GROMACS .gro file of C-alpha atoms in nm:
model
  355
    1MET     CA    1   9.507   8.240  12.976
    2ALA     CA    2   9.708   8.142  13.284
    3GLN     CA    3   9.654   8.337  13.607
    4ALA     CA    4   9.966   8.481  13.769
    5SER     CA    5   9.836   8.423  14.123
    6GLN     CA    6   9.783   8.053  14.052
    7GLU     CA    7  10.080   7.952  13.841
    8PHE     CA    8  10.347   8.217  13.874
    9GLY     CA    9  10.493   8.465  14.119
   10ASP     CA   10  10.438   8.836  14.157
   11TRP     CA   11  10.599   8.962  13.838
   12PRO     CA   12  10.378   8.960  13.528
   13LEU     CA   13  10.546   9.114  13.225
   14LYS     CA   14  10.341   9.433  13.249
   15ARG     CA   15  10.466   9.497  13.603
   16LEU     CA   16  10.824   9.422  13.495
   17MET     CA   17  10.782   9.674  13.216
   18THR     CA   18  10.646   9.942  13.448
   19GLU     CA   19  10.880   9.892  13.743
   20VAL     CA   20  11.202   9.741  13.604
   21VAL     CA   21  11.291   9.712  13.236
   22GLY     CA   22  11.060   9.942  13.043
   23SER     CA   23  11.176  10.296  13.117
   24GLY     CA   24  11.425  10.319  12.830
   25PRO     CA   25  11.780  10.219  12.729
   26LYS     CA   26  11.957  10.446  12.981
   27SER     CA   27  11.726  10.434  13.282
   28ALA     CA   28  11.597  10.073  13.279
   29ASP     CA   29  11.706   9.836  13.553
   30ASP     CA   30  11.814   9.475  13.517
   31MET     CA   31  11.598   9.195  13.649
   32ASP     CA   32  11.722   8.956  13.914
   33ARG     CA   33  11.739   8.587  13.827
   34GLU     CA   34  11.398   8.499  13.968
   35GLN     CA   35  11.227   8.784  13.788
   36ALA     CA   36  11.385   8.681  13.459
   37ARG     CA   37  11.294   8.315  13.518
   38GLU     CA   38  10.933   8.401  13.589
   39ALA     CA   39  10.915   8.629  13.285
   40PHE     CA   40  11.026   8.355  13.050
   41GLN     CA   41  10.810   8.091  13.220
   42ARG     CA   42  10.512   8.315  13.154
   43ILE     CA   43  10.619   8.363  12.790
   44LEU     CA   44  10.659   7.990  12.729
   45ALA     CA   45  10.318   7.929  12.889
   46GLY     CA   46  10.157   8.176  12.647
   47GLU     CA   47  10.036   8.392  12.935
   48PRO     CA   48  10.130   8.752  12.835
   49ASP     CA   49   9.913   8.972  12.620
   50GLN     CA   50  10.067   8.997  12.273
   51THR     CA   51  10.122   9.372  12.301
   52THR     CA   52  10.291   9.332  12.638
   53LEU     CA   53  10.509   9.050  12.508
   54GLY     CA   54  10.629   9.259  12.215
   55ALA     CA   55  10.701   9.554  12.442
   56PHE     CA   56  10.894   9.331  12.683
   57TRP     CA   57  11.107   9.184  12.408
   58LEU     CA   58  11.183   9.528  12.270
   59ALA     CA   59  11.264   9.669  12.614
   60ASN     CA   60  11.509   9.384  12.670
   61ARG     CA   61  11.669   9.464  12.334
   62TRP     CA   62  11.702   9.833  12.420
   63LYS     CA   63  11.846   9.788  12.765
   64ARG     CA   64  12.056   9.481  12.668
   65ASN     CA   65  12.031   9.169  12.881
   66ASN     CA   66  12.306   9.093  13.127
   67PRO     CA   67  12.449   8.739  13.167
   68GLU     CA   68  12.234   8.663  13.473
   69GLU     CA   69  11.915   8.736  13.280
   70LEU     CA   70  12.030   8.537  12.978
   71ALA     CA   71  12.130   8.245  13.202
   72ALA     CA   72  11.787   8.251  13.365
   73TYR     CA   73  11.615   8.248  13.025
   74THR     CA   74  11.842   7.964  12.911
   75ASP     CA   75  11.771   7.756  13.220
   76VAL     CA   76  11.396   7.791  13.174
   77MET     CA   77  11.431   7.695  12.807
   78ARG     CA   78  11.633   7.388  12.903
   79GLU     CA   79  11.382   7.293  13.173
   80GLU     CA   80  11.058   7.352  12.987
   81SER     CA   81  11.130   7.311  12.617
   82VAL     CA   82  11.456   7.135  12.525
   83VAL     CA   83  11.438   6.760  12.470
   84THR     CA   84  11.793   6.630  12.493
   85ALA     CA   85  11.925   6.314  12.334
   86GLU     CA   86  12.285   6.244  12.425
   87PRO     CA   87  12.492   6.037  12.183
   88GLU     CA   88  12.762   5.803  12.308
   89ALA     CA   89  13.014   6.026  12.134
   90ASP     CA   90  13.095   6.359  12.295
   91PRO     CA   91  13.053   6.605  12.008
   92VAL     CA   92  13.138   6.967  11.957
   93ASP     CA   93  12.811   7.162  11.978
   94CYS     CA   94  12.794   7.414  11.692
   95GLY     CA   95  12.523   7.669  11.758
   96ALA     CA   96  12.527   7.912  11.468
   97ASN     CA   97  12.276   8.197  11.455
   98TYR     CA   98  11.948   8.031  11.366
   99ASP     CA   99  11.831   8.307  11.133
  100GLY     CA  100  12.092   8.204  10.881
  101LYS     CA  101  12.305   8.359  10.608
  102ASP     CA  102  12.206   8.551  10.299
  103THR     CA  103  12.537   8.642  10.129
  104SER     CA  104  12.817   8.390  10.180
  105ALA     CA  105  12.833   8.013  10.157
  106ILE     CA  106  12.757   7.806  10.466
  107LEU     CA  107  13.079   7.616  10.535
  108GLY     CA  108  12.983   7.444  10.860
  109VAL     CA  109  12.839   7.131  10.700
  110GLY     CA  110  13.159   7.064  10.509
  111ALA     CA  111  13.372   7.164  10.807
  112GLY     CA  112  13.174   6.938  11.040
  113VAL     CA  113  13.200   6.643  10.804
  114VAL     CA  114  13.576   6.695  10.769
  115ALA     CA  115  13.613   6.709  11.148
  116ALA     CA  116  13.400   6.396  11.187
  117ALA     CA  117  13.617   6.212  10.935
  118ALA     CA  118  13.921   6.311  11.140
  119GLY     CA  119  13.768   6.171  11.459
  120THR     CA  120  13.605   6.483  11.606
  121PRO     CA  121  13.227   6.429  11.632
  122VAL     CA  122  13.022   6.739  11.556
  123VAL     CA  123  12.661   6.838  11.623
  124VAL     CA  124  12.484   7.125  11.446
  125HIS     CA  125  12.132   7.249  11.518
  126SER     CA  126  11.898   7.496  11.354
  127GLY     CA  127  11.538   7.574  11.274
  128ASP     CA  128  11.375   7.664  10.944
  129ARG     CA  129  11.393   8.029  10.826
  130VAL     CA  130  11.392   8.163  11.182
  131PRO     CA  131  11.306   8.534  11.238
  132SER     CA  132  11.418   8.801  11.208
  133GLN     CA  133  11.642   8.745  10.906
  134LYS     CA  134  11.470   8.418  10.803
  135ALA     CA  135  11.769   8.335  10.584
  136THR     CA  136  11.930   8.000  10.501
  137PRO     CA  137  12.046   7.784  10.795
  138TYR     CA  138  12.216   7.444  10.820
  139LYS     CA  139  11.891   7.259  10.752
  140HIS     CA  140  11.858   7.367  10.391
  141VAL     CA  141  12.218   7.291  10.296
  142LEU     CA  142  12.183   6.941  10.437
  143GLU     CA  143  11.857   6.890  10.250
  144GLU     CA  144  12.021   6.994   9.923
  145LEU     CA  145  12.287   6.731   9.994
  146GLY     CA  146  12.019   6.464  10.034
  147VAL     CA  147  12.054   6.436  10.414
  148ARG     CA  148  11.741   6.391  10.628
  149THR     CA  149  11.685   6.681  10.865
  150GLU     CA  150  11.340   6.647  11.020
  151LEU     CA  151  11.460   6.404  11.283
  152GLU     CA  152  11.345   6.327  11.634
  153PRO     CA  153  11.617   6.392  11.896
  154GLY     CA  154  11.692   6.022  11.943
  155GLU     CA  155  11.748   5.987  11.568
  156SER     CA  156  11.982   6.285  11.575
  157ALA     CA  157  12.187   6.120  11.849
  158ASP     CA  158  12.201   5.799  11.645
  159MET     CA  159  12.320   6.000  11.345
  160VAL     CA  160  12.612   6.131  11.551
  161ASP     CA  161  12.713   5.784  11.666
  162GLU     CA  162  12.677   5.626  11.322
  163THR     CA  163  12.844   5.896  11.113
  164GLY     CA  164  13.032   6.133  11.345
  165PHE     CA  165  12.810   6.425  11.239
  166GLY     CA  166  12.460   6.497  11.365
  167PHE     CA  167  12.181   6.745  11.296
  168TYR     CA  168  11.919   6.838  11.558
  169TYR     CA  169  11.602   7.008  11.429
  170GLN     CA  170  11.461   7.284  11.649
  171PRO     CA  171  11.087   7.201  11.615
  172ALA     CA  172  11.166   6.847  11.736
  173PHE     CA  173  11.408   6.917  12.022
  174ASN     CA  174  11.297   7.267  12.127
  175PRO     CA  175  10.923   7.267  12.052
  176VAL     CA  176  10.805   7.537  12.293
  177ILE     CA  177  11.060   7.781  12.153
  178ASP     CA  178  10.945   7.683  11.804
  179ASP     CA  179  10.589   7.770  11.908
  180LEU     CA  180  10.704   8.133  11.948
  181PHE     CA  181  10.786   8.157  11.576
  182ASP     CA  182  10.488   8.373  11.474
  183ARG     CA  183  10.527   8.616  11.763
  184ARG     CA  184  10.900   8.652  11.692
  185ASP     CA  185  10.827   8.706  11.326
  186GLU     CA  186  10.589   8.991  11.406
  187MET     CA  187  10.863   9.168  11.603
  188GLY     CA  188  11.071   9.239  11.294
  189VAL     CA  189  11.394   9.241  11.497
  190ARG     CA  190  11.593   8.984  11.690
  191THR     CA  191  11.501   8.915  12.051
  192PHE     CA  192  11.688   8.745  12.334
  193VAL     CA  193  11.542   8.416  12.207
  194ASN     CA  194  11.782   8.441  11.911
  195THR     CA  195  12.066   8.446  12.163
  196ILE     CA  196  11.967   8.163  12.394
  197GLU     CA  197  11.853   7.915  12.128
  198THR     CA  198  12.212   7.888  12.006
  199VAL     CA  199  12.313   7.734  12.340
  200ALA     CA  200  12.018   7.495  12.370
  201ASN     CA  201  12.275   7.209  12.358
  202PRO     CA  202  12.039   6.925  12.262
  203ALA     CA  203  12.322   6.668  12.263
  204ASN     CA  204  12.448   6.769  12.612
  205ALA     CA  205  12.791   6.832  12.462
  206ASP     CA  206  13.086   6.941  12.675
  207VAL     CA  207  13.227   7.182  12.415
  208HIS     CA  208  13.044   7.470  12.246
  209LEU     CA  209  13.153   7.654  11.932
  210GLY     CA  210  12.965   7.975  11.866
  211SER     CA  211  12.996   8.313  11.698
  212PHE     CA  212  12.965   8.681  11.783
  213TYR     CA  213  12.980   9.025  11.628
  214HIS     CA  214  13.180   9.195  11.903
  215LEU     CA  215  13.418   9.060  12.169
  216ALA     CA  216  13.203   9.208  12.447
  217PHE     CA  217  12.919   8.982  12.335
  218ALA     CA  218  13.148   8.677  12.347
  219ARG     CA  219  13.235   8.765  12.705
  220LYS     CA  220  12.865   8.793  12.784
  221MET     CA  221  12.797   8.449  12.631
  222ILE     CA  222  13.075   8.288  12.831
  223ASP     CA  223  12.940   8.452  13.147
  224LEU     CA  224  12.597   8.315  13.054
  225ILE     CA  225  12.749   7.965  13.042
  226ARG     CA  226  12.922   8.018  13.376
  227GLU     CA  227  12.603   8.139  13.545
  228SER     CA  228  12.365   7.885  13.394
  229GLU     CA  229  12.245   7.605  13.620
  230ARG     CA  230  12.141   7.386  13.327
  231LEU     CA  231  12.438   7.408  13.088
  232ASP     CA  232  12.736   7.183  13.155
  233TYR     CA  233  12.983   7.307  12.897
  234SER     CA  234  13.339   7.272  13.021
  235ARG     CA  235  13.482   7.458  12.725
  236ALA     CA  236  13.356   7.722  12.481
  237ILE     CA  237  13.504   7.907  12.187
  238PHE     CA  238  13.337   8.203  12.021
  239PHE     CA  239  13.465   8.387  11.716
  240GLN     CA  240  13.364   8.665  11.479
  241GLY     CA  241  13.198   8.447  11.221
  242MET     CA  242  13.091   8.551  10.873
  243GLU     CA  243  12.742   8.703  10.893
  244GLY     CA  244  12.737   8.601  11.260
  245TYR     CA  245  12.758   8.234  11.161
  246ASP     CA  246  13.014   7.976  11.275
  247ASP     CA  247  13.241   8.021  10.971
  248ILE     CA  248  13.579   8.187  11.020
  249ARG     CA  249  13.612   8.511  10.827
  250PRO     CA  250  13.875   8.547  10.555
  251GLY     CA  251  14.145   8.783  10.674
  252TYR     CA  252  14.122   8.876  11.042
  253THR     CA  253  13.903   8.695  11.294
  254LYS     CA  254  13.884   8.765  11.667
  255VAL     CA  255  13.849   8.457  11.894
  256ALA     CA  256  13.744   8.418  12.258
  257GLU     CA  257  13.838   8.088  12.422
  258TRP     CA  258  13.735   7.963  12.767
  259SER     CA  259  13.776   7.642  12.966
  260SER     CA  260  13.622   7.569  13.304
  261GLY     CA  261  13.837   7.699  13.588
  262GLU     CA  262  14.032   7.932  13.360
  263ASP     CA  263  13.999   8.292  13.250
  264LEU     CA  264  13.881   8.387  12.904
  265GLU     CA  265  14.160   8.423  12.649
  266ASP     CA  266  14.121   8.626  12.332
  267TYR     CA  267  14.342   8.622  12.024
  268GLU     CA  268  14.331   8.664  11.645
  269ILE     CA  269  14.336   8.428  11.348
  270GLU     CA  270  14.480   8.558  11.021
  271THR     CA  271  14.392   8.331  10.730
  272ALA     CA  272  14.697   8.460  10.539
  273GLU     CA  273  14.917   8.295  10.802
  274TYR     CA  274  14.785   7.960  10.680
  275GLY     CA  275  14.864   8.034  10.315
  276MET     CA  276  14.509   8.143  10.236
  277ASP     CA  277  14.490   8.458  10.027
  278MET     CA  278  14.117   8.532  10.018
  279GLU     CA  279  13.865   8.805  10.090
  280ARG     CA  280  13.503   8.785  10.204
  281GLU     CA  281  13.370   8.836   9.854
  282ASP     CA  282  13.559   8.524   9.745
  283LEU     CA  283  13.316   8.317   9.954
  284ALA     CA  284  12.998   8.487   9.828
  285VAL     CA  285  12.737   8.279   9.645
  286ASP     CA  286  12.407   8.346   9.470
  287ASP     CA  287  12.185   8.068   9.606
  288ILE     CA  288  12.296   7.998   9.964
  289ALA     CA  289  12.145   7.651  10.003
  290VAL     CA  290  12.210   7.513   9.653
  291ASP     CA  291  12.554   7.666   9.603
  292SER     CA  292  12.670   7.578   9.957
  293ALA     CA  293  12.566   7.217   9.902
  294THR     CA  294  12.738   7.196   9.564
  295ILE     CA  295  13.056   7.348   9.703
  296THR     CA  296  13.049   7.115  10.003
  297ALA     CA  297  13.012   6.803   9.789
  298GLU     CA  298  13.289   6.912   9.553
  299VAL     CA  299  13.530   6.993   9.834
  300LEU     CA  300  13.464   6.668  10.020
  301SER     CA  301  13.515   6.463   9.704
  302GLY     CA  302  13.847   6.635   9.638
  303ASP     CA  303  13.720   6.785   9.313
  304ARG     CA  304  13.760   7.144   9.428
  305GLU     CA  305  14.082   7.317   9.533
  306ASP     CA  306  14.007   7.684   9.576
  307HIS     CA  307  13.916   7.939   9.843
  308PHE     CA  308  13.615   7.733   9.947
  309ALA     CA  309  13.830   7.422   9.992
  310ASP     CA  310  14.073   7.621  10.207
  311ALA     CA  311  13.791   7.771  10.413
  312ILE     CA  312  13.622   7.435  10.478
  313ALA     CA  313  13.953   7.276  10.576
  314LEU     CA  314  14.035   7.562  10.817
  315ASN     CA  315  13.691   7.554  10.976
  316GLY     CA  316  13.714   7.176  11.009
  317ALA     CA  317  14.051   7.218  11.179
  318PHE     CA  318  13.900   7.472  11.418
  319ARG     CA  319  13.637   7.218  11.527
  320MET     CA  320  13.912   6.966  11.599
  321TYR     CA  321  14.099   7.231  11.796
  322ALA     CA  322  13.786   7.330  11.989
  323ARG     CA  323  13.753   6.973  12.119
  324GLN     CA  324  14.130   6.964  12.183
  325ASP     CA  325  14.177   6.672  11.944
  326VAL     CA  326  14.471   6.857  11.788
  327GLU     CA  327  14.724   7.082  11.956
  328SER     CA  328  14.707   7.362  11.702
  329LEU     CA  329  14.521   7.488  11.400
  330ASP     CA  330  14.822   7.394  11.188
  331ALA     CA  331  14.796   7.033  11.301
  332GLY     CA  332  14.422   7.036  11.244
  333LEU     CA  333  14.461   7.183  10.898
  334GLU     CA  334  14.704   6.908  10.803
  335ARG     CA  335  14.461   6.647  10.933
  336ALA     CA  336  14.167   6.808  10.749
  337ARG     CA  337  14.348   6.790  10.419
  338GLU     CA  338  14.444   6.428  10.484
  339VAL     CA  339  14.085   6.313  10.531
  340ILE     CA  340  13.974   6.498  10.219
  341ASP     CA  341  14.259   6.352  10.011
  342ASP     CA  342  14.210   5.993  10.128
  343GLY     CA  343  13.831   5.993  10.075
  344SER     CA  344  13.735   5.970  10.444
  345ALA     CA  345  13.540   6.297  10.439
  346GLU     CA  346  13.341   6.198  10.133
  347ALA     CA  347  13.263   5.864  10.301
  348VAL     CA  348  13.112   6.047  10.601
  349LEU     CA  349  12.888   6.245  10.366
  350GLU     CA  350  12.778   5.922  10.198
  351ASP     CA  351  12.697   5.775  10.540
  352LEU     CA  352  12.486   6.081  10.620
  353GLN     CA  353  12.300   6.053  10.292
  354ALA     CA  354  12.228   5.686  10.366
  355PHE     CA  355  12.117   5.746  10.725
   0.00000   0.00000   0.00000
């Protein structure tokens, strides 16, 4: 076990628990940036006792991390774990919650392929049944479609440049975070690691597309990006995704949009305004991986014209809009339907399967 006096500063996790973060949800104090950095450096080095680590994670959950703490954790992750591989293209970075979905179809593969066919490169990244939910992520939908997922970062970058769509696999590009899997699993609840892994940005993209449950959390994530010294996003859009994922909800969806040098703007998307009369239950499936893959293939081939086809087209349009490749969602939606109708989207999927 590492010795604090030799490798770290003066703030082992036990002292942080006793003097700063561990007194309870109402009375705990926030850490300063250096304290938070040291805490996560110790965690990534495997230094804390397992009981202390669990207590620290739970205390952070109770008191709720502020943007400065989250930015410090993110910077340490980027410095000590993330292996970046930057494609020549400048993709939209889609960082959905890594612990997946367990009710509704995953639309982001189809949406990303549609966007790629329209000229908007897209990167997605995930792990494999990540705690606490350990549900279906991007990886398993891609595998069901016959797309390789266990790629080294350089291969992922090549996939982006060759097809317009790329998948980065957490154990390959974020290995020290992946090493925390068992400890996270024993917690039984999400920790701040679930938050920061979504902005790992393995492709060094300029634009991030993420999701949130409440607008206040979107503001916190944008403040994290602003305060981070290792993230270079110039633009970020967060929205209330289905099951916390990066799929726009049927009906009403709240959106938070930010560009460097500007204030955050929030607004709503109503799917009915785009001629889409659907409810959340219309996008439910039984087997998330298998059914999502089947739906994706059928939509991209033009063989399916239903709520799922509408949802994939709208989410593809939103990726184009995020990168500012179209002026509006209406324009993006028109472009999405064009690339499905003319076979371009299906061709991207075929390229991915052949990669």
